[in-house]
Amino acid sequence: MTAPSRRSLFQMIGVVAGSAAMYHAMTELGYAEGSSFEGPIKLSRPPAGSSVLILGAGIAGMVAAMELRDAGYKVQVLEYNGRPGGRNWSLYGGDTYTELGGATQHVQFDPGQYLNPGPWRLPFHHRGILHYARRMGVAMEPFIQVNYNAYVHSPNGYGGKPQRYRKIQADFHGHVAELLAKSTRQNALDQAVSKEDREILMQALQAWGALDGNYEYKKGVASSMRRGFDVDPGGGIKSVPVPSEPSALSDLLRSGLWSAIGSGHNYELQSTIFQPRGGMGTIGKAMGANLGPLIEYNCKVTDIRQDGEGVTATYVDSRNDGAPRTARAQWCLCTIPTPILAQIPMNVGAPMKAAIDQLPYLAAVKVGLQFKRRFWEEDEQIYGGITYTSLPSTTISYPMWDYYSAGKGVLLGAYTFGRPAYLAAAKSPQERIQDALRDGAQIHPQYPAEYENGVAVAWHRVPWAMGCQGAWTEEARDQHYNNLCALDGRILLASEHASRLPGWQEGSVTSALDAITRLHARVVQP
Amino acid sequence: MMRKIILATLLMALPASAADTPDMRGAPFAMQGGEAVYRGVCQGCHMADAKGASGAGTYPALAANPKLAESGYVLSMVMNGHRGMPPFRGHFTNAQVADVVNFVRSHFGNHYKGKATEADVQALRQ
């Protein structure tokens, strides 16, 4: 292996710091867009007797139901589950969850512990979902995305020993700053930086990279103020700090760990991020309580049919496939996940049908693990935040509540998308938990002694979702997105899958608001 | 080698929307042979006995399924996906696709004639 070229080094900087190329790639995937929420919606009063049938009591369906109800529409919501929320969902001790294939898990978490199998973060600029959470009186607490004392880990670097995020970020910035300072001094950047600007750049690199007086990144107080000391400064006689030795650039580069320090730079993962106190599912629960009897639970929709005057949905009891019943309204807002909706007979035009048929949901898996004690806090001083590993479990996240409590804690032991998630979905829940324990023990050796119980959710096996979020590609979006969102006769769709914020609840909220705004315009000005 | 690492991590750095930094794709599927592919991936939805499963929607049974008579149909479903089935063209090699198609067409009560080849899969990549 040779030392990386300057070009490849810059590529890496782009990866970590966020370059134009990366932004471009992000926008292509629809991830870099902000929220379109513009404050509370105000619909005028519709003609008397106006009615909307809403399919699905997830975030999109319930936001639409509340706003349409408040405007004066007659609203009815049909929901497959026996609870509101959809993918807005938390699992607590005492809950039972049966996945497709029949495996049933009895969650054994202690009181106060939970897992959010689906969404778990609310970025500060997702103003729509935050607006409704506040309206529902849901208390918020901070979600720690970046924890400098959590780990980044790969079996291929540093002998497989987990490294503190702080050290890897400090070393990466320090080494890159030193290289750039050298290039600047050697006039290698003459084309790009004027003589006057060079002075400023040198100062900036020194400050940004914690370089010493010679513009070098090396063992000393400057670098240790970023990466930490071997012995921290203290009081009294034993007060002399001992600086730590930065890792060698080559070790750092070859470890690949530099790729794990960028997540907090992404717009959607920048501070401040919130989580609802007591679990994400508290939002859905509160919305369900707000709507009360307008939601009919345990309804499995089997047919959706529109005619000149309205839309009729046929449904059966989802628990026993009982006798078919029907619900009817002038209009229908359908939030059923596309993998399911694609199988329900529905007389819409070919463009919407094609858009539904081509949109599968992504694979994702989350595993929650309860431990007897909060060893990550007690032994390792990790309070919330995320550890990243190149092992299949990918993400380990520490509970961001009840810090310093003497009791137990539930870790997010794995959170993975893509191929590792496909592999995990093909296994039993117990095997998924065992895999997460095996991976995690490479980072936290306390795992085997402290583990108590766990729960594993593979989203392709979730009976009412069949995946975690719409799997858009840029080509598919160009071809089908507008057709998916357009009003087809009397039927309109809403969900995160009908948004440019895939997988985010903000996508569900803004999709619902956009849909009912268009629907309302059609109702009041036919 | 270095080039390979950078490429892999470039992909990793793309935020997976509601996901984190990592990895919308992950390491390539390493399993070889139709049964290993089925056990490793496909049974996640179509189940170990290939009888599928039903909730709000249905994962169709592959066992004793007359639609599997036409290997081209099965190949197209695996490669392109449809109605909830994700496309796997970006996840499997030609050999993996051909092997798993041949596996499901000759197991679980299916005894269909004719074999899918890697060339058949390649043709779907054009």
XYZ file of C-alpha atoms in Angstrom:
652
model
C 0.000 0.000 0.000
C 1.316 3.413 -0.939
C 0.753 6.728 0.736
C -2.367 8.427 -0.539
C -1.982 10.990 -3.270
C -2.927 14.553 -2.540
C -5.913 14.116 -4.781
C -7.224 11.183 -2.831
C -6.581 13.092 0.358
C -8.755 15.914 -0.885
C -11.390 13.399 -1.795
C -11.352 12.263 1.800
C -11.630 15.805 3.050
C -14.623 16.162 0.837
C -16.131 13.085 2.379
C -15.609 14.217 5.900
C -16.050 17.963 5.636
C -18.825 17.983 3.073
C -17.788 19.111 -0.394
C -19.803 20.394 -3.291
C -19.583 16.950 -4.828
C -20.975 15.395 -1.740
C -23.721 17.970 -1.563
C -24.542 17.177 -5.153
C -24.730 13.486 -4.377
C -26.950 14.234 -1.419
C -29.346 16.399 -3.370
C -29.536 13.720 -6.026
C -30.836 11.365 -3.430
C -33.185 14.007 -2.106
C -31.536 14.149 1.265
C -30.241 17.679 1.407
C -33.545 19.441 1.147
C -34.936 21.339 4.077
C -38.477 21.264 5.373
C -41.201 23.103 3.484
C -43.243 23.642 6.650
C -44.397 27.262 6.750
C -46.328 27.359 9.992
C -49.750 26.107 10.983
C -52.101 25.457 8.099
C -55.363 27.392 7.844
C -58.053 25.792 5.724
C -61.271 27.697 5.067
C -64.550 26.074 5.984
C -65.521 23.496 3.343
C -69.070 23.109 2.004
C -71.363 21.408 4.504
C -71.168 17.640 4.389
C -67.654 17.511 2.911
C -66.006 14.277 3.969
C -62.607 12.592 3.749
C -61.751 8.973 4.419
C -58.163 8.599 5.633
C -56.364 5.274 5.361
C -53.625 4.843 7.959
C -53.247 6.456 11.405
C -49.547 7.191 11.115
C -48.123 10.685 11.323
C -49.307 11.689 7.834
C -52.810 10.310 8.299
C -53.295 11.795 11.749
C -51.920 15.249 10.856
C -54.320 15.321 7.916
C -57.195 14.071 10.082
C -56.673 16.727 12.756
C -56.446 19.587 10.261
C -59.385 18.449 8.138
C -61.495 17.883 11.229
C -60.607 21.309 12.551
C -61.572 22.888 9.221
C -64.994 21.270 9.389
C -64.664 18.122 7.325
C -66.287 14.889 8.363
C -63.290 12.606 8.880
C -62.930 8.871 9.381
C -59.571 7.104 9.770
C -59.026 3.374 9.254
C -55.916 1.873 10.891
C -54.524 -1.663 10.550
C -52.919 -1.764 13.986
C -54.613 -1.648 17.354
C -52.710 1.551 18.167
C -52.073 4.922 16.518
C -48.678 6.034 15.195
C -47.675 3.629 12.448
C -43.902 3.797 12.146
C -43.911 6.366 14.946
C -43.535 3.606 17.485
C -41.778 2.728 20.724
C -41.476 -0.709 22.301
C -41.701 -0.975 26.110
C -41.548 -3.791 28.621
C -44.763 -5.785 28.462
C -45.292 -5.138 24.754
C -45.689 -8.070 22.401
C -44.609 -7.861 18.789
C -45.246 -10.533 16.176
C -43.418 -10.185 12.881
C -44.206 -11.710 9.515
C -43.261 -15.358 9.710
C -44.853 -15.626 13.122
C -41.953 -14.998 15.513
C -43.342 -13.292 18.605
C -41.177 -11.227 20.939
C -42.249 -10.350 24.456
C -40.383 -7.192 25.350
C -38.862 -7.500 28.820
C -37.397 -4.043 29.289
C -37.643 -2.512 32.745
C -40.067 0.375 33.350
C -38.752 3.576 31.792
C -36.714 1.736 29.161
C -37.691 1.598 25.503
C -36.580 1.118 21.914
C -37.674 3.311 19.014
C -37.709 0.748 16.193
C -38.447 3.457 13.645
C -37.730 7.177 13.754
C -35.758 8.378 16.762
C -34.541 11.883 15.903
C -36.219 15.247 15.362
C -33.814 17.778 13.780
C -34.483 21.340 14.931
C -35.392 22.446 11.412
C -38.072 19.786 11.044
C -40.513 22.411 12.188
C -43.626 20.592 11.057
C -43.341 17.508 13.228
C -42.029 19.651 16.084
C -45.057 21.928 15.732
C -47.454 19.010 16.108
C -45.450 17.460 18.930
C -45.696 20.729 20.814
C -49.370 21.067 20.004
C -49.854 17.587 21.492
C -47.951 18.603 24.618
C -45.124 16.119 24.062
C -42.043 16.956 26.154
C -38.713 17.105 24.329
C -35.193 16.301 25.440
C -31.955 16.636 23.480
C -30.799 13.826 21.244
C -27.009 13.555 21.278
C -25.801 12.879 17.739
C -22.085 13.518 18.233
C -20.390 12.351 21.427
C -16.656 13.016 21.449
C -16.173 10.321 24.055
C -18.071 7.618 22.156
C -16.147 5.340 19.822
C -15.389 4.798 16.202
C -14.369 1.250 15.489
C -13.159 -1.051 12.759
C -11.539 -4.469 13.072
C -9.133 -3.223 10.379
C -7.646 -0.353 12.322
C -5.761 0.174 15.576
C -5.685 -3.564 16.213
C -9.463 -3.636 16.323
C -9.442 -1.485 19.456
C -12.228 1.106 19.527
C -10.985 4.683 19.330
C -12.559 7.682 20.976
C -14.268 9.889 18.409
C -12.383 12.843 19.894
C -8.954 11.418 19.111
C -9.756 10.383 15.554
C -11.335 13.716 14.674
C -8.500 15.703 16.270
C -5.855 13.632 14.498
C -7.573 13.801 11.146
C -8.037 17.547 11.302
C -4.536 18.026 12.702
C -2.770 15.978 10.053
C -4.749 17.500 7.216
C -4.067 21.003 8.543
C -0.351 20.247 8.773
C -0.240 18.946 5.199
C -2.078 21.978 3.902
C 0.194 24.290 5.884
C 3.222 22.588 4.325
C 1.753 22.927 0.853
C 1.005 26.582 1.499
C 4.546 27.219 2.713
C 5.987 25.455 -0.293
C 3.874 27.731 -2.472
C 2.066 24.712 -3.859
C -1.244 26.543 -3.584
C -0.139 29.710 -5.407
C -2.758 29.270 -8.079
C -5.567 28.994 -5.573
C -4.538 31.325 -2.749
C -3.169 34.843 -3.055
C -0.086 35.899 -1.078
C -2.155 37.970 1.338
C -4.647 35.185 1.875
C -1.859 32.705 2.523
C -1.018 34.377 5.817
C -4.615 34.127 6.899
C -4.859 30.537 5.742
C -1.795 29.616 7.808
C -3.389 31.133 10.902
C -6.643 29.368 10.183
C -4.974 26.005 9.714
C -3.072 26.422 12.950
C -6.268 27.167 14.841
C -8.449 24.605 13.083
C -5.972 21.735 13.277
C -4.442 22.536 16.690
C -0.976 22.926 15.123
C 1.983 24.049 17.184
C 4.122 27.159 16.597
C 5.869 25.405 13.716
C 2.586 24.478 12.077
C 3.087 20.858 13.025
C 0.530 18.510 14.503
C 2.355 16.613 17.202
C 2.373 15.599 20.815
C 1.933 18.625 23.045
C -0.563 20.748 24.880
C -2.084 22.156 21.660
C -3.014 18.783 20.205
C -3.966 17.312 23.575
C -6.449 20.116 24.135
C -8.326 18.485 21.259
C -7.606 14.773 21.549
C -7.246 14.635 25.316
C -4.279 14.073 27.648
C -2.740 10.862 28.912
C -2.988 12.497 32.347
C -5.437 15.365 32.654
C -4.380 18.589 34.353
C -5.560 18.729 37.967
C -5.287 20.587 41.235
C -2.555 20.762 43.825
C 0.743 19.012 43.559
C -0.242 16.260 41.149
C -1.381 18.857 38.664
C 0.996 18.409 35.736
C -0.796 17.260 32.578
C 0.810 14.598 30.393
C 0.045 15.152 26.703
C -1.019 12.232 24.524
C 0.664 11.003 21.357
C -1.323 11.608 18.151
C -1.793 8.572 15.961
C 0.265 8.376 12.788
C -1.395 9.709 9.650
C -0.917 6.428 7.828
C -2.514 4.395 10.622
C -5.426 6.778 10.664
C -5.942 6.705 6.914
C -5.668 2.946 6.627
C -8.056 2.371 9.528
C -10.881 3.950 7.554
C -12.098 5.513 10.796
C -11.937 9.009 9.283
C -15.115 8.052 7.451
C -16.992 7.674 10.746
C -16.515 11.236 12.007
C -18.716 13.039 9.487
C -22.296 12.247 10.426
C -22.826 15.315 12.586
C -21.874 17.578 9.676
C -24.959 16.575 7.740
C -27.742 19.151 7.785
C -30.233 16.669 9.149
C -27.923 15.514 11.936
C -26.622 18.879 13.138
C -27.345 20.063 16.640
C -29.888 20.630 17.976
C -31.743 17.349 17.579
C -34.643 16.384 19.851
C -36.276 13.203 21.026
C -39.642 12.971 22.762
C -39.310 12.124 26.435
C -40.354 8.544 26.988
C -40.064 7.422 23.375
C -40.898 8.607 19.875
C -44.208 6.782 20.101
C -45.524 9.362 22.545
C -46.249 11.680 19.597
C -48.382 9.128 17.798
C -50.157 8.180 21.017
C -51.018 11.803 21.729
C -52.319 12.348 18.197
C -54.413 9.197 18.511
C -55.891 10.447 21.770
C -56.613 13.794 20.146
C -58.557 12.114 17.340
C -60.296 9.667 19.661
C -63.233 7.885 18.033
C -62.416 9.256 14.579
C -59.904 6.404 14.276
C -61.199 2.883 13.812
C -58.499 0.355 14.720
C -57.765 -3.189 13.519
C -58.948 -2.443 10.000
C -57.244 -4.208 7.118
C -58.132 -2.448 3.871
C -58.820 -4.900 1.051
C -60.254 -2.700 -1.699
C -60.386 1.011 -2.580
C -62.914 2.075 -5.185
C -63.808 5.539 -6.417
C -66.810 6.636 -8.447
C -68.293 9.960 -9.501
C -69.415 10.920 -6.005
C -66.954 9.398 -3.594
C -64.593 6.661 -2.516
C -65.468 3.380 -0.807
C -62.905 1.366 1.141
C -63.644 -2.235 1.968
C -61.949 -3.603 5.073
C -61.893 -6.571 7.400
C -60.843 -7.010 11.014
C -57.064 -7.321 10.826
C -57.025 -9.765 13.768
C -59.299 -12.399 12.266
C -60.010 -11.407 8.647
C -63.700 -11.207 9.600
C -66.658 -10.155 7.494
C -65.988 -7.276 5.084
C -67.284 -3.830 5.991
C -67.156 -0.597 4.049
C -66.413 3.037 4.749
C -67.259 5.814 2.345
C -66.492 9.513 1.915
C -66.342 12.074 -0.851
C -62.568 11.963 -0.886
C -59.828 9.572 0.216
C -56.361 10.348 1.571
C -54.350 7.130 1.519
C -51.145 6.812 3.578
C -50.733 3.028 3.303
C -47.088 2.046 2.626
C -46.585 1.479 -1.093
C -45.464 -2.181 -0.800
C -48.902 -2.880 0.716
C -50.908 -0.404 -1.329
C -49.490 -1.959 -4.503
C -51.386 -5.143 -3.629
C -54.735 -3.545 -2.781
C -57.146 -3.297 -5.713
C -57.708 0.429 -6.329
C -59.134 2.082 -9.442
C -56.660 4.873 -10.059
C -55.089 5.856 -13.356
C -52.081 4.133 -14.837
C -49.587 6.860 -13.853
C -50.368 6.657 -10.112
C -50.578 2.873 -10.244
C -47.164 2.662 -11.924
C -45.714 5.026 -9.339
C -47.023 2.859 -6.491
C -45.913 -0.403 -8.064
C -42.327 0.742 -8.569
C -41.727 1.989 -5.011
C -40.516 -0.723 -2.611
C -39.474 0.076 0.938
C -35.878 -0.116 2.181
C -34.472 -2.760 4.479
C -33.531 -1.613 7.983
C -33.004 -3.356 11.288
C -32.849 -2.110 14.853
C -31.916 -4.136 17.918
C -32.516 -2.989 21.487
C -30.446 -4.556 24.286
C -31.098 -4.172 28.000
C -28.084 -4.377 30.308
C -27.997 -4.794 34.073
C -26.034 -1.612 34.558
C -25.068 1.436 32.537
C -21.465 0.320 32.089
C -20.908 2.736 29.189
C -21.466 5.539 31.687
C -19.905 3.974 34.770
C -16.811 2.470 33.128
C -16.335 4.550 29.983
C -17.946 7.949 30.649
C -20.152 7.754 27.561
C -23.374 9.698 28.105
C -25.656 9.354 25.114
C -24.507 9.686 21.532
C -23.479 7.140 18.970
C -20.609 4.728 18.385
C -19.993 3.738 14.772
C -18.434 0.452 13.722
C -17.711 -1.116 10.357
C -19.112 -4.381 11.740
C -22.608 -5.284 10.452
C -24.304 -3.797 13.511
C -23.049 -0.395 12.277
C -24.488 1.796 15.018
C -24.530 1.549 18.792
C -26.410 4.298 20.539
C -26.521 5.001 24.243
C -29.722 5.951 26.043
C -30.152 9.707 26.175
C -32.213 9.749 29.315
C -31.714 8.932 33.003
C -27.996 9.721 32.925
C -26.095 8.732 36.072
C -28.969 6.578 37.225
C -27.911 3.484 39.100
C -30.347 1.249 37.250
C -30.408 -0.568 33.978
C -30.232 0.825 30.506
C -31.284 -0.112 26.978
C -28.752 0.359 24.208
C -29.594 0.581 20.575
C -27.323 -2.379 19.819
C -27.625 -2.297 16.037
C -29.104 0.035 13.472
C -28.359 -0.936 9.949
C -29.621 -0.389 6.411
C -28.869 -2.018 3.093
C -27.253 -5.416 2.757
C -26.557 -6.060 6.444
C -30.240 -5.355 7.072
C -31.304 -7.840 4.385
C -29.085 -10.472 5.991
C -30.514 -9.749 9.422
C -34.123 -9.889 8.205
C -33.477 -13.414 6.938
C -32.584 -14.495 10.486
C -34.708 -15.061 13.561
C -35.071 -12.262 16.119
C -32.876 -14.236 18.530
C -30.133 -14.587 15.908
C -30.272 -10.847 15.200
C -29.819 -10.189 18.900
C -26.926 -12.668 19.104
C -25.237 -10.933 16.142
C -25.597 -7.546 17.815
C -24.158 -8.958 21.047
C -21.211 -10.480 19.205
C -20.411 -7.230 17.374
C -20.919 -5.072 20.425
C -18.655 -7.216 22.611
C -15.753 -6.243 20.328
C -16.294 -2.667 21.449
C -17.648 -3.128 24.962
C -16.231 -6.273 26.613
C -18.828 -5.832 29.379
C -21.574 -7.100 27.053
C -21.598 -10.824 27.925
C -21.626 -10.303 31.687
C -24.182 -7.502 31.721
C -26.711 -8.483 29.028
C -30.266 -9.205 30.138
C -32.737 -9.193 27.256
C -33.390 -7.690 23.855
C -35.751 -7.116 20.982
C -35.007 -7.021 17.244
C -37.136 -5.369 14.565
C -36.420 -6.096 10.891
C -38.547 -3.684 8.909
C -39.221 -5.946 5.940
C -40.901 -8.266 8.448
C -43.128 -5.597 9.979
C -46.623 -6.796 8.971
C -48.089 -3.329 8.438
C -45.104 -1.649 6.717
C -43.091 -4.271 4.773
C -40.011 -2.063 4.897
C -38.879 1.104 6.609
C -39.232 3.885 4.034
C -39.775 4.548 0.358
C -36.730 3.437 -1.644
C -36.543 6.224 -4.174
C -33.846 6.509 -6.784
C -33.280 9.761 -8.634
C -34.422 8.188 -11.905
C -37.602 6.868 -10.307
C -38.289 10.266 -8.767
C -37.987 11.979 -12.142
C -40.378 9.522 -13.702
C -42.935 8.809 -10.974
C -42.835 11.242 -8.057
C -45.309 13.802 -9.380
C -47.656 11.025 -10.476
C -47.534 9.536 -6.983
C -48.418 12.882 -5.407
C -51.073 14.047 -7.889
C -54.782 13.905 -7.076
C -56.250 10.984 -9.035
C -59.981 11.608 -9.264
C -60.932 11.529 -5.595
C -57.868 9.730 -4.249
C -54.698 11.345 -2.962
C -51.612 9.850 -1.304
C -49.498 11.134 1.583
C -46.588 9.725 3.598
C -42.851 10.103 3.862
C -42.839 8.150 0.599
C -44.649 11.093 -1.017
C -41.994 13.564 0.125
C -38.436 14.563 -0.595
C -37.519 13.775 3.008
C -37.552 9.999 2.748
C -37.806 8.228 6.068
C -38.260 11.411 8.059
C -41.471 12.173 9.922
C -41.131 15.724 8.613
C -41.678 14.216 5.183
C -44.927 12.696 6.425
C -46.110 15.969 7.948
C -45.277 18.163 4.972
C -46.623 15.563 2.564
C -49.917 15.468 4.453
C -50.207 19.259 4.632
C -49.418 19.641 0.956
C -51.922 16.945 0.027
C -54.834 18.310 2.050
C -54.096 21.848 0.866
C -54.431 20.687 -2.726
C -57.455 18.572 -1.877
C -59.116 21.473 -0.085
C -58.514 23.776 -3.050
C -60.249 21.229 -5.238
C -63.162 20.957 -2.791
C -63.824 24.679 -2.430
C -63.231 25.515 -6.114
C -64.339 22.502 -8.079
C -6.344 -0.921 -2.524
C -6.451 2.655 -1.305
C -8.742 3.567 -4.138
C -11.088 0.800 -3.117
C -11.242 1.964 0.480
C -12.022 5.516 -0.546
C -14.790 4.433 -2.850
C -16.364 2.285 -0.213
C -16.299 5.055 2.331
C -17.592 7.625 -0.104
C -20.722 5.525 -0.275
C -20.710 5.218 3.467
C -20.634 8.953 3.890
C -23.901 9.467 2.077
C -26.548 10.036 4.681
C -29.192 7.402 4.317
C -31.933 9.906 4.864
C -33.432 8.935 8.165
C -30.511 6.589 8.508
C -27.146 7.698 9.719
C -23.893 8.166 8.003
C -23.391 4.655 7.204
C -23.854 2.633 4.400
C -26.956 2.201 2.430
C -25.410 -0.780 0.713
C -22.788 -2.466 2.862
C -20.340 -5.174 1.904
C -21.239 -7.247 -1.176
C -23.266 -10.390 -0.545
C -20.643 -13.115 -0.322
C -22.806 -16.242 -0.352
C -22.436 -18.627 -3.264
C -25.032 -21.016 -4.629
C -28.790 -20.749 -4.926
C -29.649 -22.195 -1.558
C -27.188 -19.948 0.269
C -28.587 -16.883 -1.496
C -32.132 -17.920 -0.633
C -31.284 -18.626 3.012
C -29.170 -15.506 3.339
C -31.508 -12.954 1.798
C -34.741 -14.097 0.125
C -36.215 -15.920 3.092
C -36.294 -12.604 4.930
C -39.600 -11.985 3.162
C -40.573 -15.220 1.387
C -39.804 -17.206 4.561
C -37.745 -20.328 5.196
C -40.445 -22.630 3.817
C -41.029 -20.295 0.826
C -44.686 -20.084 1.763
C -44.581 -16.310 2.094
C -46.416 -14.398 4.800
C -49.404 -12.150 5.175
C -50.123 -9.059 7.222
C -51.537 -5.814 5.882
C -50.032 -7.037 2.621
C -48.618 -10.325 1.430
C -45.221 -11.718 0.540
C -46.189 -14.274 -2.075
C -45.411 -17.944 -1.621
C -42.774 -19.239 -3.990
C -43.648 -22.798 -2.985
C -45.815 -24.490 -5.580
C -46.220 -21.202 -7.442
C -47.223 -21.567 -11.100
C -45.817 -18.112 -11.875
C -42.353 -19.615 -11.434
C -42.883 -21.742 -14.555
C -41.464 -18.881 -16.601
C -37.862 -18.338 -15.574
C -37.824 -14.969 -17.334
C -40.528 -13.736 -14.977
C -38.565 -14.794 -11.910
C -35.362 -13.288 -13.277
C -37.103 -10.007 -13.942
C -38.620 -9.901 -10.459
C -35.249 -10.486 -8.806
C -33.457 -7.961 -10.983
C -36.071 -5.218 -11.274
C -38.482 -5.752 -8.402
C -42.195 -4.879 -8.530
C -45.014 -4.145 -6.083
C -43.028 -4.140 -2.877
C -40.256 -6.429 -4.143
C -37.029 -4.404 -4.183
C -34.747 -4.614 -7.227
C -31.661 -6.706 -6.514
C -29.725 -5.911 -9.687
C -27.320 -3.804 -7.699
C -26.817 -6.385 -4.972
C -26.204 -9.735 -6.659
C -23.782 -11.045 -9.256
C -25.148 -12.684 -12.382
C -24.231 -16.070 -10.919
C -26.057 -15.373 -7.673
C -29.207 -14.338 -9.523
C -29.174 -17.327 -11.877
C -28.432 -19.716 -9.013
C -31.205 -18.504 -6.781
C -33.740 -18.457 -9.601
C -32.811 -22.049 -10.446
C -33.005 -22.963 -6.774
C -36.528 -21.676 -6.191
C -37.757 -23.171 -9.474
C -36.521 -26.621 -8.445
C -37.357 -26.644 -4.731
C -40.348 -26.043 -2.454
C -42.575 -28.255 -4.583
C -41.521 -26.575 -7.826
C -40.153 -28.802 -10.599
C -39.918 -26.442 -13.513
C -37.832 -27.278 -16.543
C -35.116 -25.124 -18.009
C -32.311 -23.290 -16.271
C -31.582 -19.611 -16.049
C -28.021 -18.771 -17.053
C -25.651 -15.964 -16.192
C -26.066 -14.801 -19.768
C -29.822 -14.480 -19.187
C -29.086 -12.240 -16.211
C -26.526 -10.242 -18.131
C -29.101 -9.637 -20.844
C -31.287 -7.916 -18.253
C -28.426 -5.569 -17.410
C -28.232 -4.136 -20.924
